[in-house]
Amino acid sequence: MIKILIVEDEEAIANLIRMNLAKSGYQCEIASDGEEAADAISERPFDLILLDIMLPKLNGYEVLEYAKTVDVPVIFLTAMGETDQKVKGLKLGAEDYIAKPFEIAELLARVETVLRRYHKTERKIRILNIEIDTDSRTVRQDGREVDLTTKEFDLLLMFVRNKNRALYRETIYENVWGGEYSGTGRTVDLHVQRLKKKLGLEDHITAIYKVGYRFAV
Ligand code: CA
């Protein structure tokens, strides 16, 4: 699973970003000041860092120095109109910047682009006899296009990006459907059944008692 560190001292913004990235299947961690960010970067691997500049304790430029030592791409989150910050950030080695306030769709697009540039995520994912094109959102099996609904596609992508991991029904629901999982209802199960049937994945997607599902390859 792709791990993203969100470094942002404004809690509401950090939570909003995390919620939306989680929906797209990314695993997120929030650091609310520069020191916390530096510690997280030194201790755990991340695939991408979203980095605010004005932060308590250490500022974004200082945190960037830590990021450079572990070669992780950084997207700066800059306050609107602060052009100097953007220029400085890029000069210091950030991959990209995005001005606050931003549209979530724009943020997701930037994240995808930077991850792709770093080969963290690929446009085409091949697994078993299945080929998934994440741009056109099409799926081919043995070369033939398979017709999946939007939710089935999202579900497949989530399984593939988390192969061999147990996924809680709750996590699946929150990522694919958004919103809180009520703990009842068969939405997830019904969609998983249909996906398995359409792609003949009965042997690969298995139910885990009291947890959810695992896509094993
Ligand atoms: Ca800030």
mmCIF file with all atom_site columns, C-alpha atoms in Angstrom, residues 48-148:
data_model
loop_
_atom_site.group_PDB
_atom_site.id
_atom_site.type_symbol
_atom_site.label_atom_id
_atom_site.label_alt_id
_atom_site.label_comp_id
_atom_site.label_asym_id
_atom_site.label_entity_id
_atom_site.label_seq_id
_atom_site.pdbx_PDB_ins_code
_atom_site.Cartn_x
_atom_site.Cartn_y
_atom_site.Cartn_z
_atom_site.occupancy
_atom_site.B_iso_or_equiv
_atom_site.pdbx_formal_charge
_atom_site.auth_seq_id
_atom_site.auth_comp_id
_atom_site.auth_asym_id
_atom_site.auth_atom_id
_atom_site.pdbx_PDB_model_num
ATOM 1   C CA . LEU A 1 48  ? 5.280   10.680  -0.744  1.00 0.00 ? 48  LEU A CA 1
ATOM 2   C CA . ILE A 1 49  ? 5.163   13.651  1.602   1.00 0.00 ? 49  ILE A CA 1
ATOM 3   C CA . LEU A 1 50  ? 2.672   16.515  1.471   1.00 0.00 ? 50  LEU A CA 1
ATOM 4   C CA . LEU A 1 51  ? 4.424   19.317  3.268   1.00 0.00 ? 51  LEU A CA 1
ATOM 5   C CA . ASP A 1 52  ? 3.084   22.579  4.620   1.00 0.00 ? 52  ASP A CA 1
ATOM 6   C CA . ILE A 1 53  ? 5.656   25.365  4.884   1.00 0.00 ? 53  ILE A CA 1
ATOM 7   C CA . MET A 1 54  ? 4.589   27.395  7.911   1.00 0.00 ? 54  MET A CA 1
ATOM 8   C CA . LEU A 1 55  ? 4.812   24.847  10.700  1.00 0.00 ? 55  LEU A CA 1
ATOM 9   C CA . PRO A 1 56  ? 5.573   24.899  14.420  1.00 0.00 ? 56  PRO A CA 1
ATOM 10  C CA . LYS A 1 57  ? 9.035   23.780  15.610  1.00 0.00 ? 57  LYS A CA 1
ATOM 11  C CA . LEU A 1 58  ? 10.675  23.135  12.230  1.00 0.00 ? 58  LEU A CA 1
ATOM 12  C CA . ASN A 1 59  ? 9.425   24.788  9.065   1.00 0.00 ? 59  ASN A CA 1
ATOM 13  C CA . GLY A 1 60  ? 8.718   22.998  5.795   1.00 0.00 ? 60  GLY A CA 1
ATOM 14  C CA . TYR A 1 61  ? 12.097  23.862  4.260   1.00 0.00 ? 61  TYR A CA 1
ATOM 15  C CA . GLU A 1 62  ? 13.854  22.300  7.221   1.00 0.00 ? 62  GLU A CA 1
ATOM 16  C CA . VAL A 1 63  ? 11.675  19.187  7.026   1.00 0.00 ? 63  VAL A CA 1
ATOM 17  C CA . LEU A 1 64  ? 12.499  18.969  3.324   1.00 0.00 ? 64  LEU A CA 1
ATOM 18  C CA . GLU A 1 65  ? 16.159  18.403  4.253   1.00 0.00 ? 65  GLU A CA 1
ATOM 19  C CA . TYR A 1 66  ? 15.137  15.264  6.134   1.00 0.00 ? 66  TYR A CA 1
ATOM 20  C CA . ALA A 1 67  ? 13.045  14.093  3.202   1.00 0.00 ? 67  ALA A CA 1
ATOM 21  C CA . LYS A 1 68  ? 15.995  14.479  0.854   1.00 0.00 ? 68  LYS A CA 1
ATOM 22  C CA . THR A 1 69  ? 18.131  12.148  2.944   1.00 0.00 ? 69  THR A CA 1
ATOM 23  C CA . VAL A 1 70  ? 15.680  9.304   2.332   1.00 0.00 ? 70  VAL A CA 1
ATOM 24  C CA . ASP A 1 71  ? 14.865  10.226  -1.277  1.00 0.00 ? 71  ASP A CA 1
ATOM 25  C CA . VAL A 1 72  ? 11.124  10.610  -0.940  1.00 0.00 ? 72  VAL A CA 1
ATOM 26  C CA . PRO A 1 73  ? 9.225   12.982  -3.241  1.00 0.00 ? 73  PRO A CA 1
ATOM 27  C CA . VAL A 1 74  ? 7.676   16.060  -1.651  1.00 0.00 ? 74  VAL A CA 1
ATOM 28  C CA . ILE A 1 75  ? 4.743   18.196  -2.696  1.00 0.00 ? 75  ILE A CA 1
ATOM 29  C CA . PHE A 1 76  ? 4.662   21.542  -0.897  1.00 0.00 ? 76  PHE A CA 1
ATOM 30  C CA . LEU A 1 77  ? 1.370   22.917  0.303   1.00 0.00 ? 77  LEU A CA 1
ATOM 31  C CA . THR A 1 78  ? 1.726   26.672  0.065   1.00 0.00 ? 78  THR A CA 1
ATOM 32  C CA . ALA A 1 79  ? -0.583  29.427  1.193   1.00 0.00 ? 79  ALA A CA 1
ATOM 33  C CA . MET A 1 80  ? -2.263  31.313  -1.601  1.00 0.00 ? 80  MET A CA 1
ATOM 34  C CA . GLY A 1 81  ? -0.296  34.073  -3.249  1.00 0.00 ? 81  GLY A CA 1
ATOM 35  C CA . GLU A 1 82  ? 3.013   33.182  -1.676  1.00 0.00 ? 82  GLU A CA 1
ATOM 36  C CA . THR A 1 83  ? 4.891   32.809  -4.940  1.00 0.00 ? 83  THR A CA 1
ATOM 37  C CA . ASP A 1 84  ? 8.268   33.175  -3.274  1.00 0.00 ? 84  ASP A CA 1
ATOM 38  C CA . GLN A 1 85  ? 7.577   30.060  -1.252  1.00 0.00 ? 85  GLN A CA 1
ATOM 39  C CA . LYS A 1 86  ? 6.779   28.036  -4.350  1.00 0.00 ? 86  LYS A CA 1
ATOM 40  C CA . VAL A 1 87  ? 9.956   29.115  -6.105  1.00 0.00 ? 87  VAL A CA 1
ATOM 41  C CA . LYS A 1 88  ? 12.085  28.482  -3.040  1.00 0.00 ? 88  LYS A CA 1
ATOM 42  C CA . GLY A 1 89  ? 10.493  25.076  -2.476  1.00 0.00 ? 89  GLY A CA 1
ATOM 43  C CA . LEU A 1 90  ? 11.090  23.926  -6.033  1.00 0.00 ? 90  LEU A CA 1
ATOM 44  C CA . LYS A 1 91  ? 14.660  25.239  -5.977  1.00 0.00 ? 91  LYS A CA 1
ATOM 45  C CA . LEU A 1 92  ? 15.328  23.288  -2.825  1.00 0.00 ? 92  LEU A CA 1
ATOM 46  C CA . GLY A 1 93  ? 14.159  20.102  -4.496  1.00 0.00 ? 93  GLY A CA 1
ATOM 47  C CA . ALA A 1 94  ? 10.424  19.681  -3.980  1.00 0.00 ? 94  ALA A CA 1
ATOM 48  C CA . GLU A 1 95  ? 8.706   17.812  -6.803  1.00 0.00 ? 95  GLU A CA 1
ATOM 49  C CA . ASP A 1 96  ? 5.697   20.067  -7.002  1.00 0.00 ? 96  ASP A CA 1
ATOM 50  C CA . TYR A 1 97  ? 3.613   22.511  -5.022  1.00 0.00 ? 97  TYR A CA 1
ATOM 51  C CA . ILE A 1 98  ? -0.045  23.140  -4.621  1.00 0.00 ? 98  ILE A CA 1
ATOM 52  C CA . ALA A 1 99  ? -1.559  26.390  -3.404  1.00 0.00 ? 99  ALA A CA 1
ATOM 53  C CA . LYS A 1 100 ? -4.081  26.411  -0.585  1.00 0.00 ? 100 LYS A CA 1
ATOM 54  C CA . PRO A 1 101 ? -7.032  26.454  -0.783  1.00 0.00 ? 101 PRO A CA 1
ATOM 55  C CA . PHE A 1 102 ? -7.061  23.701  -3.402  1.00 0.00 ? 102 PHE A CA 1
ATOM 56  C CA . GLU A 1 103 ? -9.589  21.434  -5.005  1.00 0.00 ? 103 GLU A CA 1
ATOM 57  C CA . ILE A 1 104 ? -9.320  17.862  -3.774  1.00 0.00 ? 104 ILE A CA 1
ATOM 58  C CA . ALA A 1 105 ? -9.422  16.600  -7.363  1.00 0.00 ? 105 ALA A CA 1
ATOM 59  C CA . GLU A 1 106 ? -6.392  18.716  -8.164  1.00 0.00 ? 106 GLU A CA 1
ATOM 60  C CA . LEU A 1 107 ? -4.514  17.424  -5.150  1.00 0.00 ? 107 LEU A CA 1
ATOM 61  C CA . LEU A 1 108 ? -5.277  13.817  -6.115  1.00 0.00 ? 108 LEU A CA 1
ATOM 62  C CA . ALA A 1 109 ? -4.104  14.433  -9.669  1.00 0.00 ? 109 ALA A CA 1
ATOM 63  C CA . ARG A 1 110 ? -0.811  15.943  -8.456  1.00 0.00 ? 110 ARG A CA 1
ATOM 64  C CA . VAL A 1 111 ? -0.283  13.059  -6.070  1.00 0.00 ? 111 VAL A CA 1
ATOM 65  C CA . GLU A 1 112 ? -0.875  10.511  -8.855  1.00 0.00 ? 112 GLU A CA 1
ATOM 66  C CA . THR A 1 113 ? 1.487   12.343  -11.190 1.00 0.00 ? 113 THR A CA 1
ATOM 67  C CA . VAL A 1 114 ? 4.335   12.527  -8.706  1.00 0.00 ? 114 VAL A CA 1
ATOM 68  C CA . LEU A 1 115 ? 3.908   8.899   -7.650  1.00 0.00 ? 115 LEU A CA 1
ATOM 69  C CA . ARG A 1 116 ? 3.929   7.834   -11.278 1.00 0.00 ? 116 ARG A CA 1
ATOM 70  C CA . ARG A 1 117 ? 7.042   9.877   -11.938 1.00 0.00 ? 117 ARG A CA 1
ATOM 71  C CA . TYR A 1 118 ? 8.692   7.968   -9.123  1.00 0.00 ? 118 TYR A CA 1
ATOM 72  C CA . HIS A 1 119 ? 7.300   4.691   -10.441 1.00 0.00 ? 119 HIS A CA 1
ATOM 73  C CA . LYS A 1 120 ? 5.380   4.197   -7.247  1.00 0.00 ? 120 LYS A CA 1
ATOM 74  C CA . THR A 1 121 ? 2.206   3.654   -9.160  1.00 0.00 ? 121 THR A CA 1
ATOM 75  C CA . GLU A 1 122 ? 1.713   2.578   -12.709 1.00 0.00 ? 122 GLU A CA 1
ATOM 76  C CA . ARG A 1 123 ? -0.831  3.447   -15.289 1.00 0.00 ? 123 ARG A CA 1
ATOM 77  C CA . LYS A 1 124 ? -1.121  -0.198  -16.220 1.00 0.00 ? 124 LYS A CA 1
ATOM 78  C CA . ILE A 1 125 ? -1.197  -2.848  -13.577 1.00 0.00 ? 125 ILE A CA 1
ATOM 79  C CA . ARG A 1 126 ? -0.803  -6.477  -14.633 1.00 0.00 ? 126 ARG A CA 1
ATOM 80  C CA . ILE A 1 127 ? -1.725  -9.194  -12.237 1.00 0.00 ? 127 ILE A CA 1
ATOM 81  C CA . LEU A 1 128 ? -2.592  -12.841 -12.989 1.00 0.00 ? 128 LEU A CA 1
ATOM 82  C CA . ASN A 1 129 ? -4.234  -12.700 -16.439 1.00 0.00 ? 129 ASN A CA 1
ATOM 83  C CA . ILE A 1 130 ? -5.728  -9.274  -15.736 1.00 0.00 ? 130 ILE A CA 1
ATOM 84  C CA . GLU A 1 131 ? -4.596  -5.897  -17.005 1.00 0.00 ? 131 GLU A CA 1
ATOM 85  C CA . ILE A 1 132 ? -5.936  -2.751  -15.365 1.00 0.00 ? 132 ILE A CA 1
ATOM 86  C CA . ASP A 1 133 ? -5.574  0.643   -16.986 1.00 0.00 ? 133 ASP A CA 1
ATOM 87  C CA . THR A 1 134 ? -6.006  3.182   -14.184 1.00 0.00 ? 134 THR A CA 1
ATOM 88  C CA . ASP A 1 135 ? -6.288  6.145   -16.564 1.00 0.00 ? 135 ASP A CA 1
ATOM 89  C CA . SER A 1 136 ? -9.036  4.868   -18.829 1.00 0.00 ? 136 SER A CA 1
ATOM 90  C CA . ARG A 1 137 ? -10.410 2.738   -15.966 1.00 0.00 ? 137 ARG A CA 1
ATOM 91  C CA . THR A 1 138 ? -10.671 -0.315  -18.173 1.00 0.00 ? 138 THR A CA 1
ATOM 92  C CA . VAL A 1 139 ? -9.942  -3.930  -17.360 1.00 0.00 ? 139 VAL A CA 1
ATOM 93  C CA . ARG A 1 140 ? -8.838  -6.652  -19.731 1.00 0.00 ? 140 ARG A CA 1
ATOM 94  C CA . GLN A 1 141 ? -8.598  -10.314 -19.018 1.00 0.00 ? 141 GLN A CA 1
ATOM 95  C CA . ASP A 1 142 ? -6.665  -12.477 -21.465 1.00 0.00 ? 142 ASP A CA 1
ATOM 96  C CA . GLY A 1 143 ? -6.869  -9.458  -23.768 1.00 0.00 ? 143 GLY A CA 1
ATOM 97  C CA . ARG A 1 144 ? -10.658 -9.204  -23.677 1.00 0.00 ? 144 ARG A CA 1
ATOM 98  C CA . GLU A 1 145 ? -12.292 -6.177  -22.089 1.00 0.00 ? 145 GLU A CA 1
ATOM 99  C CA . VAL A 1 146 ? -14.327 -6.946  -19.000 1.00 0.00 ? 146 VAL A CA 1
ATOM 100 C CA . ASP A 1 147 ? -17.253 -4.678  -18.210 1.00 0.00 ? 147 ASP A CA 1
ATOM 101 C CA . LEU A 1 148 ? -17.064 -3.563  -14.574 1.00 0.00 ? 148 LEU A CA 1
#
